[in-house]
Amino acid sequence: MKLTNYYLPTLKEAPKDADIISAKLMIRAGLIRKTASGIYEWLPLGMKILKKIENIIREEFNKAGCLEVWLPVIQPADLWQQSTRWDYYGKELLRIKDRKGADFCIAPTAEEVITDLVKKDVSSYKQLPVCLYQFGTKFRDEIRPRFGVMRAREFYMADAYSFSATDESANEWYQKMYEAYMRIFKRCGFAFRPVEADTGAIGGNFSHEFMVLAQAGEDEIATCDCGYTSNTEKTEIKAPDQAVYTDADLKPVQEVNTPNMHTVEDLAKFLKVPAEKCIKMMVYKADEKPVIVLMRGTDELNEIKLKKYLNANVLEKATPEFYEAQTQSPVGFAGPVGFKQKFANTKLLADNYVKTIFNGVCGACKADTHLINVTPGRDFTPDAYADFKLAATGDLCPKCGKPFNFMRGIEVGHIFKLGTKYSASMGANFLDENQKTKPIIMGCYGIGVSRVLAAAIEQSHDDFGIIWPSPISPFDLELIALDSEGEVKQKADEIYEQLTARGLDILYDDRDERPGVKFKDADLIGVPYRVVIGRKLLPEGKVEFKIRGQKDAQILTFAELDAKLKELFTK
Ligand code: ATP
Ligand code: MG
């Protein structure tokens, strides 16, 4: 491709609202432009890379035995009502009406549509298993679109769905797709990890996320030497040992005046006790009912764990009004002592770590007052203890008891074993060998193709621009002619024709621009190999060859260049 015939507008500066390296570089290198918050246009160079990634995914999905389909982006509400997600998906689901007033949504994912599709045609175990996939636009009205195409509202996804007659077959498909994902992300050149994940709004039995390791990642991963690796949204924590004390150690509960002590830090300082001895009382609304969770002052509650524990569809933190109504205490001053006697029907839960406290501190259920010397078991008993804590430094692996290590990651893919969640609610059944009607067992598998591209940049760039891993680079090689006419141009044209005829995909900078501009653009765009033809070396029959990301260029004869390119590009 001659740059004079291409549409590749590069920019010296990124726009001010580009908030992450990959977004800045994607805009500066002419891959994307912003249309609206979380919505982007893709330029030819961006499209070319997106298609490379798409092809890797397509090849691996086909190899696994999946079949490509194309599903609608505008989906009827009726299907989403059947699965009950019309009510539970929340505001991320963009709902629209057609001219007749009928409800539709713009696809954030496609479980409903694909389940309905398979339901129309599959009636016997003989037609199963089958795995269908598509590439397509998804829309999620994210609360805070950010990081360019990484957390966009409109994005490009590869989504596959498997349908099986038996649990064994469903597990086999899960394993097959897991392996396909491993191959895809290896081929993209990533440093990545598969991690155990929460099943979120998609639901289902179990799931893995594929995380590209990068400091800019929104997700936190906990890893252990024993192999247990998980998203901290889900990380299970080994329950701590109960506090060891004798009755003689326990002091009597006492009320103390704590004016305006609204935070744990302030309270701990004021009372001169360690913050982990304070018991926080967190109030939630789960499917309209109040739920209380007690946590140590220093620990963060993991709402995903809580939601799962309660099997709730909707979980919300209490508003101040709800808190006060449900605890009859001002915000920050509710406590568990005597709580069950007053509110017998309110669920009172406690994190496992609360058991490590004795002679602790909690709210007294009245303004500006706390209780000291409170001990669980003696002064209050929750309905249940469980693991509600967000994993943090020092927490121990539930499998082997060693402390976790933490790293950050970008979730590029997510696989779920769905079980019968959608088939049962939508009536996608089949007749088994004994003529018994059963719901189909499903799995679903999604890759954010556009996010993969941004993640590749996060993982591979320097101060000057992008450094593409070869398999997803937009071009095999960039050729630069330092003159736009005369001998240099002639020789460069000749090399361009030769290499193109050999099947190499070349970006040829034949513009009438200063060398500095050409070099800067080449670094920004990030094609991994660069060949420069200039007036200085040409008379000696030599060219400059440079690998993007390496400091020094090599001076090669034409024969040496030829040998080098053969070595690099013999497939
Ligand atoms: P996240 O936790 O990042 O919101 P998710 O769990 O909602 O992701 P899935 O529903 O599993 O994501 O979607 C499959 C894939 O689609 C994700 O692994 C991710 O690569 C991509 N994806 C999800 N949301 C977005 C988004 N807002 N912008 C770009 N890609 C996205
Ligand atoms: Mg999401």
XYZ file of C-alpha atoms in Angstrom, residues 15-208:
194
model
C -6.995 14.923 22.211
C -7.269 15.944 25.862
C -10.017 13.459 26.691
C -7.939 10.431 25.644
C -7.324 8.960 29.107
C -5.023 5.993 28.523
C -1.927 5.262 26.401
C -3.685 2.902 23.991
C -6.499 5.388 23.339
C -3.999 8.189 22.749
C -1.932 6.103 20.356
C -4.960 4.715 18.502
C -6.154 8.242 17.781
C -2.710 9.632 16.967
C -1.831 6.714 14.657
C -5.068 7.159 12.698
C -6.832 3.951 13.819
C -9.962 5.492 15.308
C -11.823 8.760 15.811
C -14.355 9.517 18.516
C -17.976 10.031 17.461
C -19.538 10.384 20.924
C -18.814 9.158 24.439
C -17.859 5.464 24.110
C -18.647 5.408 20.376
C -15.921 5.389 17.713
C -15.305 5.419 13.978
C -12.713 2.975 12.675
C -10.336 4.174 9.969
C -8.708 1.891 7.347
C -5.590 1.161 9.445
C -7.667 0.313 12.516
C -9.961 -1.886 10.449
C -7.000 -3.744 8.984
C -5.730 -4.709 12.455
C -9.230 -5.544 13.682
C -9.628 -7.905 10.708
C -6.283 -9.581 11.491
C -7.452 -10.318 15.021
C -10.845 -11.402 13.706
C -9.160 -13.852 11.327
C -7.097 -15.435 14.093
C -10.276 -15.910 16.128
C -12.200 -17.239 13.127
C -9.478 -19.766 12.312
C -9.339 -21.059 15.869
C -13.123 -21.169 16.315
C -13.448 -23.065 13.023
C -10.668 -25.428 14.096
C -12.605 -26.125 17.309
C -15.630 -27.046 15.199
C -17.742 -23.886 15.589
C -19.886 -22.602 12.713
C -20.267 -18.937 11.814
C -23.676 -17.219 11.770
C -24.831 -13.602 11.741
C -27.344 -12.492 14.351
C -29.422 -9.312 14.611
C -28.224 -6.297 16.583
C -31.788 -5.081 17.154
C -33.517 -7.716 19.284
C -37.187 -7.967 20.325
C -37.996 -7.383 24.001
C -40.126 -10.508 24.000
C -37.027 -12.766 23.967
C -35.455 -10.814 26.810
C -38.697 -11.094 28.773
C -38.644 -14.861 28.322
C -35.179 -15.061 29.893
C -36.264 -12.452 32.523
C -33.232 -10.291 31.672
C -35.480 -7.482 30.337
C -36.076 -6.665 34.006
C -32.650 -7.491 35.408
C -30.049 -6.372 32.876
C -30.352 -2.789 34.110
C -29.420 0.431 32.401
C -26.610 -1.047 30.287
C -29.347 -2.437 28.053
C -30.299 0.249 25.547
C -34.027 -0.090 24.955
C -35.774 1.334 21.896
C -39.247 1.331 20.354
C -40.136 0.810 16.712
C -42.743 2.941 14.864
C -45.532 0.716 16.140
C -44.420 1.191 19.738
C -43.035 -2.332 20.127
C -40.064 -2.704 22.500
C -36.627 -3.731 21.260
C -33.084 -3.514 22.568
C -29.661 -3.151 21.005
C -27.718 -6.368 21.580
C -25.298 -6.221 24.531
C -24.856 -10.001 24.016
C -26.853 -12.684 22.187
C -27.851 -15.579 24.479
C -31.570 -14.898 23.983
C -31.470 -14.629 20.204
C -29.275 -17.678 19.703
C -31.283 -19.807 22.132
C -34.395 -18.847 20.210
C -32.682 -19.668 16.913
C -31.657 -23.148 18.030
C -35.036 -23.762 19.643
C -36.704 -23.283 16.237
C -34.769 -26.104 14.609
C -33.326 -28.487 17.182
C -35.681 -31.104 18.597
C -33.580 -34.240 18.998
C -30.346 -35.268 20.702
C -29.226 -36.377 17.221
C -28.837 -32.707 16.194
C -26.548 -31.960 19.152
C -23.917 -30.820 19.979
C -23.575 -27.689 17.896
C -21.575 -24.507 18.487
C -22.460 -21.323 16.588
C -20.573 -18.040 16.580
C -20.667 -14.597 15.067
C -18.713 -11.366 14.825
C -20.800 -8.310 15.478
C -21.448 -4.966 17.071
C -22.522 -4.935 20.687
C -23.940 -1.990 22.574
C -23.767 -1.596 26.352
C -24.724 1.740 27.838
C -21.776 1.645 30.243
C -22.138 3.960 33.220
C -18.649 5.373 32.676
C -17.316 4.798 29.152
C -13.553 5.278 29.292
C -10.151 4.129 28.052
C -11.052 4.546 24.374
C -12.377 1.339 22.821
C -11.427 -0.634 25.917
C -14.594 0.297 27.801
C -16.712 1.605 24.984
C -20.471 1.649 24.637
C -20.405 0.323 21.080
C -17.794 -2.376 20.484
C -16.953 -5.367 18.322
C -17.292 -8.851 19.773
C -16.788 -12.447 18.727
C -19.412 -14.507 20.527
C -19.876 -18.265 20.382
C -22.607 -20.429 21.942
C -22.494 -24.208 22.399
C -25.543 -26.452 22.728
C -25.211 -29.957 24.158
C -27.453 -32.863 25.078
C -25.362 -34.028 28.025
C -23.345 -32.432 30.785
C -20.277 -34.308 29.552
C -20.606 -32.816 26.100
C -21.136 -29.319 27.584
C -17.934 -29.729 29.618
C -16.063 -30.967 26.547
C -17.138 -27.858 24.629
C -16.049 -25.648 27.504
C -12.637 -27.320 27.466
C -12.367 -27.092 23.676
C -13.165 -23.376 23.734
C -10.787 -22.824 26.654
C -8.032 -24.319 24.526
C -9.085 -22.304 21.455
C -8.891 -19.130 23.589
C -5.419 -20.100 24.809
C -4.288 -20.494 21.178
C -5.921 -17.221 20.092
C -4.249 -15.099 22.763
C -0.903 -16.839 22.251
C -1.140 -16.116 18.538
C -1.911 -12.455 19.292
C 1.446 -12.315 21.089
C 0.049 -11.609 24.566
C 1.394 -12.206 28.048
C -1.908 -13.345 29.579
C -3.529 -15.594 32.181
C -6.793 -17.504 32.282
C -8.464 -16.798 35.647
C -11.510 -18.091 37.487
C -14.242 -15.497 37.213
C -17.658 -14.452 38.374
C -20.520 -15.189 35.991
C -22.050 -11.663 36.207
C -25.130 -10.674 34.218
C -24.656 -13.605 31.839
C -25.129 -16.118 34.651
C -24.327 -19.831 34.646
C -22.338 -22.431 36.550
C -18.676 -21.523 36.128
C -16.453 -19.349 34.031
C -12.947 -18.221 33.135
